[in-house]
Amino acid sequence: MSRSTSVIVSAEVAEALAAGRPVVALESTIIAHGLPRPRNLEVALELEDGLRAAGVMPATVGVVDGDLMVGLSGAALERMATGDGIAKASVRDLPAAVATKSSAATTVAATAFLARRAGVRVFATGGLGGVHRGAGASFDESADLHTLARTPITVVCAGVKSILDVAATLERLETLGVTVVGYGTDRFPGFYLSESGHTVDWQADDPGTVAEMMAAADGLGLDSAIVVANPLPAAEQLDPELHDRILEEALAEAAREGLHGKPVTPFLLDYFQRASAGASLEANIRAVRSNVALAGRIARAWSPGR
Ligand code: PSU
Ligand code: MN
């Protein structure tokens, strides 16, 4: 049997793409597993509204009853946010979710993959997945990295999640051939924190420069992603001392509970939210908001029909 599994693109997203108007993909794992209820749905709707107000079409990606959707309806978004049994899907989970008609939120990896197949070129999230601390023994490295190595899409993020081994993640991004650009900075951001203590080789100071990088990557026939690392302003970051203290506790607790695989990242983010009395949640939301706004500006600079 040979047939191609379709990605279902919503009518408004398909129209925008056909007209060359700007479109930004958004992921759903952050909605279903990264942010607590009821803030998750509020934030998901706010992000979409903000893009529309800026003249950019949002395309939230997710799997609904086995359908691979690019551009979720309001009802589907609500299901991602409030439904029970929403799985967390990376690329490798997609065939199983399709065949079993399951519903799943898509990670950075699965979102980038499906968005690209639909022809969407710009994507925004909070922080990328990457190499976990202790990965030398656990081998826990997010599939986000491998997918970005073979998916020509531009991802706007506040760096990689600070719960990770940031230095090792940057090394892997280099090995995998993923372009990394600081937005308005040569410091690599630290997700909840404005900077991670690491530098990046390249900097872009305006959306037009990012669009030119995308055009150059296309011209070279590269099939890897461009990561635009957009830091939170220092005044908006989580207090670094509080951050480091909570991180140590969170990692110790995850180890005590013997966590492995998919639950690790949601557990650590949730631990942060509880231990910081919501301060990390607000920093996370500020970062996502800022990344989505920047992604909208990059999509406008990129799109011929803006
Ligand atoms: N950014 C956030 N919150 C999140 C994520 C990103 O601000 O919850 C999600 C993304 O979907 C990313 C995933 O792909 O966390 C990484 O999970 P893992 O480490 O299991 O690959
Ligand atoms: Mn993992």
mmCIF file of N, CA, C and O in Angstrom, residues 222-287:
data_model
loop_
_atom_site.group_PDB
_atom_site.id
_atom_site.type_symbol
_atom_site.label_atom_id
_atom_site.label_comp_id
_atom_site.label_asym_id
_atom_site.label_seq_id
_atom_site.Cartn_x
_atom_site.Cartn_y
_atom_site.Cartn_z
ATOM 1 N N LEU A 222 19.782 24.168 2.103
ATOM 2 C CA LEU A 222 19.943 23.552 3.426
ATOM 3 C C LEU A 222 18.607 22.996 3.896
ATOM 4 O O LEU A 222 17.562 23.582 3.626
ATOM 5 N N ASP A 223 18.667 21.885 4.609
ATOM 6 C CA ASP A 223 17.403 21.349 5.118
ATOM 7 C C ASP A 223 17.343 21.404 6.641
ATOM 8 O O ASP A 223 16.584 20.696 7.269
ATOM 9 N N SER A 224 18.134 22.303 7.223
ATOM 10 C CA SER A 224 18.146 22.441 8.677
ATOM 11 C C SER A 224 17.425 23.721 9.094
ATOM 12 O O SER A 224 17.153 24.589 8.275
ATOM 13 N N ALA A 225 17.128 23.817 10.382
ATOM 14 C CA ALA A 225 16.369 24.944 10.907
ATOM 15 C C ALA A 225 17.276 26.121 11.259
ATOM 16 O O ALA A 225 18.495 25.989 11.384
ATOM 17 N N ILE A 226 16.642 27.282 11.401
ATOM 18 C CA ILE A 226 17.297 28.460 11.963
ATOM 19 C C ILE A 226 16.632 28.722 13.311
ATOM 20 O O ILE A 226 15.405 28.879 13.384
ATOM 21 N N VAL A 227 17.432 28.732 14.375
ATOM 22 C CA VAL A 227 16.917 29.027 15.715
ATOM 23 C C VAL A 227 17.198 30.495 16.013
ATOM 24 O O VAL A 227 18.352 30.921 16.015
ATOM 25 N N VAL A 228 16.147 31.263 16.222
ATOM 26 C CA VAL A 228 16.291 32.669 16.604
ATOM 27 C C VAL A 228 16.090 32.744 18.112
ATOM 28 O O VAL A 228 14.990 32.490 18.619
ATOM 29 N N ALA A 229 17.165 33.043 18.823
ATOM 30 C CA ALA A 229 17.147 33.014 20.284
ATOM 31 C C ALA A 229 16.881 34.419 20.803
ATOM 32 O O ALA A 229 17.704 35.317 20.663
ATOM 33 N N ASN A 230 15.693 34.582 21.396
ATOM 34 C CA ASN A 230 15.162 35.894 21.755
ATOM 35 C C ASN A 230 15.077 36.000 23.280
ATOM 36 O O ASN A 230 14.212 35.389 23.893
ATOM 37 N N PRO A 231 15.970 36.761 23.901
ATOM 38 C CA PRO A 231 16.006 36.774 25.370
ATOM 39 C C PRO A 231 14.898 37.619 26.006
ATOM 40 O O PRO A 231 14.472 38.620 25.440
ATOM 41 N N LEU A 232 14.477 37.197 27.194
ATOM 42 C CA LEU A 232 13.636 38.053 28.027
ATOM 43 C C LEU A 232 14.485 39.228 28.485
ATOM 44 O O LEU A 232 15.643 39.040 28.861
ATOM 45 N N PRO A 233 13.931 40.453 28.505
ATOM 46 C CA PRO A 233 14.677 41.563 29.098
ATOM 47 C C PRO A 233 14.994 41.250 30.575
ATOM 48 O O PRO A 233 14.212 40.543 31.221
ATOM 49 N N ALA A 234 16.115 41.763 31.065
ATOM 50 C CA ALA A 234 16.547 41.433 32.439
ATOM 51 C C ALA A 234 15.449 41.717 33.462
ATOM 52 O O ALA A 234 15.265 40.962 34.419
ATOM 53 N N ALA A 235 14.695 42.790 33.258
ATOM 54 C CA ALA A 235 13.657 43.156 34.230
ATOM 55 C C ALA A 235 12.505 42.152 34.249
ATOM 56 O O ALA A 235 11.701 42.152 35.172
ATOM 57 N N GLU A 236 12.427 41.301 33.232
ATOM 58 C CA GLU A 236 11.299 40.363 33.140
ATOM 59 C C GLU A 236 11.680 38.923 33.457
ATOM 60 O O GLU A 236 10.848 38.023 33.391
ATOM 61 N N GLN A 237 12.958 38.706 33.774
ATOM 62 C CA GLN A 237 13.387 37.327 34.001
ATOM 63 C C GLN A 237 13.021 36.862 35.411
ATOM 64 O O GLN A 237 12.650 37.652 36.275
ATOM 65 N N LEU A 238 13.133 35.572 35.638
ATOM 66 C CA LEU A 238 12.975 35.012 36.976
ATOM 67 C C LEU A 238 14.241 35.370 37.750
ATOM 68 O O LEU A 238 15.331 35.413 37.174
ATOM 69 N N ASP A 239 14.090 35.626 39.043
ATOM 70 C CA ASP A 239 15.258 35.951 39.862
ATOM 71 C C ASP A 239 16.286 34.807 39.753
ATOM 72 O O ASP A 239 15.964 33.664 40.072
ATOM 73 N N PRO A 240 17.516 35.098 39.278
ATOM 74 C CA PRO A 240 18.478 34.017 39.028
ATOM 75 C C PRO A 240 18.814 33.173 40.262
ATOM 76 O O PRO A 240 18.995 31.958 40.142
ATOM 77 N N GLU A 241 18.830 33.804 41.438
ATOM 78 C CA GLU A 241 19.134 33.006 42.636
ATOM 79 C C GLU A 241 18.007 32.033 42.946
ATOM 80 O O GLU A 241 18.239 30.864 43.271
ATOM 81 N N LEU A 242 16.778 32.540 42.829
ATOM 82 C CA LEU A 242 15.609 31.692 43.050
ATOM 83 C C LEU A 242 15.624 30.553 42.021
ATOM 84 O O LEU A 242 15.395 29.386 42.342
ATOM 85 N N HIS A 243 15.938 30.913 40.781
ATOM 86 C CA HIS A 243 15.998 29.935 39.696
ATOM 87 C C HIS A 243 16.953 28.790 40.039
ATOM 88 O O HIS A 243 16.595 27.612 39.964
ATOM 89 N N ASP A 244 18.166 29.145 40.447
ATOM 90 C CA ASP A 244 19.178 28.114 40.680
ATOM 91 C C ASP A 244 18.795 27.230 41.865
ATOM 92 O O ASP A 244 19.041 26.018 41.852
ATOM 93 N N ARG A 245 18.190 27.864 42.888
ATOM 94 C CA ARG A 245 17.788 27.101 44.067
ATOM 95 C C ARG A 245 16.688 26.099 43.695
ATOM 96 O O ARG A 245 16.767 24.911 44.025
ATOM 97 N N ILE A 246 15.686 26.564 42.981
ATOM 98 C CA ILE A 246 14.572 25.672 42.622
ATOM 99 C C ILE A 246 15.047 24.564 41.681
ATOM 100 O O ILE A 246 14.646 23.408 41.807
ATOM 101 N N LEU A 247 15.931 24.916 40.772
ATOM 102 C CA LEU A 247 16.400 23.925 39.808
ATOM 103 C C LEU A 247 17.068 22.745 40.515
ATOM 104 O O LEU A 247 16.808 21.578 40.193
ATOM 105 N N GLU A 248 17.897 23.083 41.516
ATOM 106 C CA GLU A 248 18.583 22.016 42.252
ATOM 107 C C GLU A 248 17.573 21.081 42.924
ATOM 108 O O GLU A 248 17.671 19.855 42.831
ATOM 109 N N GLU A 249 16.563 21.690 43.582
ATOM 110 C CA GLU A 249 15.518 20.885 44.237
ATOM 111 C C GLU A 249 14.747 20.056 43.215
ATOM 112 O O GLU A 249 14.459 18.885 43.461
ATOM 113 N N ALA A 250 14.403 20.679 42.099
ATOM 114 C CA ALA A 250 13.569 20.008 41.098
ATOM 115 C C ALA A 250 14.290 18.796 40.522
ATOM 116 O O ALA A 250 13.708 17.721 40.359
ATOM 117 N N LEU A 251 15.586 18.962 40.240
ATOM 118 C CA LEU A 251 16.356 17.849 39.671
ATOM 119 C C LEU A 251 16.480 16.719 40.683
ATOM 120 O O LEU A 251 16.374 15.537 40.337
ATOM 121 N N ALA A 252 16.677 17.097 41.955
ATOM 122 C CA ALA A 252 16.802 16.071 43.005
ATOM 123 C C ALA A 252 15.488 15.302 43.133
ATOM 124 O O ALA A 252 15.482 14.076 43.262
ATOM 125 N N GLU A 253 14.369 16.026 43.074
ATOM 126 C CA GLU A 253 13.062 15.380 43.215
ATOM 127 C C GLU A 253 12.777 14.459 42.021
ATOM 128 O O GLU A 253 12.264 13.349 42.193
ATOM 129 N N ALA A 254 13.138 14.920 40.815
ATOM 130 C CA ALA A 254 12.928 14.083 39.623
ATOM 131 C C ALA A 254 13.744 12.800 39.735
ATOM 132 O O ALA A 254 13.285 11.710 39.365
ATOM 133 N N ALA A 255 14.962 12.929 40.275
ATOM 134 C CA ALA A 255 15.819 11.751 40.432
ATOM 135 C C ALA A 255 15.230 10.796 41.465
ATOM 136 O O ALA A 255 15.190 9.580 41.264
ATOM 137 N N ARG A 256 14.725 11.386 42.589
ATOM 138 C CA ARG A 256 14.123 10.542 43.641
ATOM 139 C C ARG A 256 12.928 9.767 43.091
ATOM 140 O O ARG A 256 12.719 8.609 43.435
ATOM 141 N N GLU A 257 12.155 10.430 42.241
ATOM 142 C CA GLU A 257 10.972 9.767 41.683
ATOM 143 C C GLU A 257 11.318 8.843 40.516
ATOM 144 O O GLU A 257 10.444 8.169 39.976
ATOM 145 N N GLY A 258 12.600 8.848 40.127
ATOM 146 C CA GLY A 258 13.031 7.949 39.054
ATOM 147 C C GLY A 258 12.377 8.246 37.712
ATOM 148 O O GLY A 258 12.073 7.334 36.943
ATOM 149 N N LEU A 259 12.148 9.534 37.424
ATOM 150 C CA LEU A 259 11.453 9.891 36.178
ATOM 151 C C LEU A 259 12.335 9.680 34.950
ATOM 152 O O LEU A 259 13.533 9.960 34.963
ATOM 153 N N HIS A 260 11.713 9.191 33.889
ATOM 154 C CA HIS A 260 12.396 9.024 32.604
ATOM 155 C C HIS A 260 11.428 9.404 31.490
ATOM 156 O O HIS A 260 10.219 9.296 31.662
ATOM 157 N N GLY A 261 11.980 9.765 30.348
ATOM 158 C CA GLY A 261 11.156 9.936 29.139
ATOM 159 C C GLY A 261 10.300 11.187 29.166
ATOM 160 O O GLY A 261 10.663 12.209 29.735
ATOM 161 N N LYS A 262 9.138 11.076 28.531
ATOM 162 C CA LYS A 262 8.287 12.243 28.312
ATOM 163 C C LYS A 262 7.905 13.039 29.552
ATOM 164 O O LYS A 262 7.737 14.249 29.462
ATOM 165 N N PRO A 263 7.662 12.401 30.699
ATOM 166 C CA PRO A 263 7.190 13.204 31.836
ATOM 167 C C PRO A 263 8.257 14.120 32.435
ATOM 168 O O PRO A 263 7.912 14.992 33.226
ATOM 169 N N VAL A 264 9.521 13.936 32.073
ATOM 170 C CA VAL A 264 10.596 14.678 32.751
ATOM 171 C C VAL A 264 10.418 16.192 32.603
ATOM 172 O O VAL A 264 10.391 16.927 33.597
ATOM 173 N N THR A 265 10.267 16.658 31.367
ATOM 174 C CA THR A 265 10.168 18.107 31.153
ATOM 175 C C THR A 265 8.909 18.698 31.802
ATOM 176 O O THR A 265 9.016 19.681 32.546
ATOM 177 N N PRO A 266 7.706 18.111 31.571
ATOM 178 C CA PRO A 266 6.530 18.657 32.264
ATOM 179 C C PRO A 266 6.682 18.658 33.788
ATOM 180 O O PRO A 266 6.263 19.601 34.460
ATOM 181 N N PHE A 267 7.306 17.620 34.342
ATOM 182 C CA PHE A 267 7.496 17.564 35.792
ATOM 183 C C PHE A 267 8.355 18.731 36.268
ATOM 184 O O PHE A 267 8.027 19.415 37.248
ATOM 185 N N LEU A 268 9.464 18.965 35.589
ATOM 186 C CA LEU A 268 10.382 20.027 36.028
ATOM 187 C C LEU A 268 9.729 21.406 35.903
ATOM 188 O O LEU A 268 9.859 22.252 36.795
ATOM 189 N N LEU A 269 9.007 21.628 34.811
ATOM 190 C CA LEU A 269 8.336 22.930 34.631
ATOM 191 C C LEU A 269 7.288 23.131 35.720
ATOM 192 O O LEU A 269 7.157 24.224 36.288
ATOM 193 N N ASP A 270 6.544 22.066 36.025
ATOM 194 C CA ASP A 270 5.500 22.151 37.050
ATOM 195 C C ASP A 270 6.122 22.368 38.429
ATOM 196 O O ASP A 270 5.614 23.154 39.238
ATOM 197 N N TYR A 271 7.232 21.695 38.689
ATOM 198 C CA TYR A 271 7.914 21.878 39.975
ATOM 199 C C TYR A 271 8.316 23.348 40.140
ATOM 200 O O TYR A 271 8.129 23.950 41.197
ATOM 201 N N PHE A 272 8.855 23.911 39.071
ATOM 202 C CA PHE A 272 9.254 25.326 39.090
ATOM 203 C C PHE A 272 8.063 26.226 39.412
ATOM 204 O O PHE A 272 8.168 27.169 40.198
ATOM 205 N N GLN A 273 6.930 25.950 38.758
ATOM 206 C CA GLN A 273 5.756 26.799 38.955
ATOM 207 C C GLN A 273 5.299 26.764 40.398
ATOM 208 O O GLN A 273 4.987 27.797 40.987
ATOM 209 N N ARG A 274 5.293 25.568 40.979
ATOM 210 C CA ARG A 274 4.835 25.449 42.369
ATOM 211 C C ARG A 274 5.850 26.070 43.322
ATOM 212 O O ARG A 274 5.488 26.839 44.207
ATOM 213 N N ALA A 275 7.127 25.778 43.120
ATOM 214 C CA ALA A 275 8.145 26.247 44.063
ATOM 215 C C ALA A 275 8.378 27.754 43.971
ATOM 216 O O ALA A 275 8.826 28.376 44.928
ATOM 217 N N SER A 276 8.062 28.350 42.833
ATOM 218 C CA SER A 276 8.264 29.794 42.692
ATOM 219 C C SER A 276 6.957 30.549 42.913
ATOM 220 O O SER A 276 6.887 31.752 42.656
ATOM 221 N N ALA A 277 5.927 29.864 43.369
ATOM 222 C CA ALA A 277 4.598 30.462 43.581
ATOM 223 C C ALA A 277 4.126 31.182 42.313
ATOM 224 O O ALA A 277 3.592 32.292 42.375
ATOM 225 N N GLY A 278 4.377 30.570 41.183
ATOM 226 C CA GLY A 278 3.867 31.118 39.922
ATOM 227 C C GLY A 278 4.806 32.086 39.224
ATOM 228 O O GLY A 278 4.543 32.488 38.091
ATOM 229 N N ALA A 279 5.910 32.464 39.867
ATOM 230 C CA ALA A 279 6.813 33.440 39.231
ATOM 231 C C ALA A 279 7.428 32.865 37.945
ATOM 232 O O ALA A 279 7.580 33.582 36.948
ATOM 233 N N SER A 280 7.766 31.587 37.946
ATOM 234 C CA SER A 280 8.358 31.000 36.733
ATOM 235 C C SER A 280 7.308 30.913 35.624
ATOM 236 O O SER A 280 7.621 31.062 34.439
ATOM 237 N N LEU A 281 6.060 30.692 36.032
ATOM 238 C CA LEU A 281 4.977 30.630 35.050
ATOM 239 C C LEU A 281 4.859 31.970 34.330
ATOM 240 O O LEU A 281 4.753 32.023 33.100
ATOM 241 N N GLU A 282 4.900 33.056 35.111
ATOM 242 C CA GLU A 282 4.774 34.379 34.493
ATOM 243 C C GLU A 282 5.964 34.659 33.571
ATOM 244 O O GLU A 282 5.801 35.222 32.490
ATOM 245 N N ALA A 283 7.166 34.257 33.990
ATOM 246 C CA ALA A 283 8.349 34.462 33.130
ATOM 247 C C ALA A 283 8.207 33.639 31.848
ATOM 248 O O ALA A 283 8.511 34.119 30.748
ATOM 249 N N ASN A 284 7.718 32.408 31.992
ATOM 250 C CA ASN A 284 7.516 31.542 30.828
ATOM 251 C C ASN A 284 6.515 32.193 29.869
ATOM 252 O O ASN A 284 6.744 32.263 28.651
ATOM 253 N N ILE A 285 5.419 32.689 30.407
ATOM 254 C CA ILE A 285 4.392 33.306 29.549
ATOM 255 C C ILE A 285 4.935 34.567 28.879
ATOM 256 O O ILE A 285 4.703 34.802 27.688
ATOM 257 N N ARG A 286 5.686 35.377 29.638
ATOM 258 C CA ARG A 286 6.277 36.585 29.029
ATOM 259 C C ARG A 286 7.196 36.209 27.869
ATOM 260 O O ARG A 286 7.212 36.857 26.815
ATOM 261 N N ALA A 287 7.978 35.141 28.065
ATOM 262 C CA ALA A 287 8.904 34.703 27.010
ATOM 263 C C ALA A 287 8.132 34.242 25.769
ATOM 264 O O ALA A 287 8.443 34.637 24.643
#
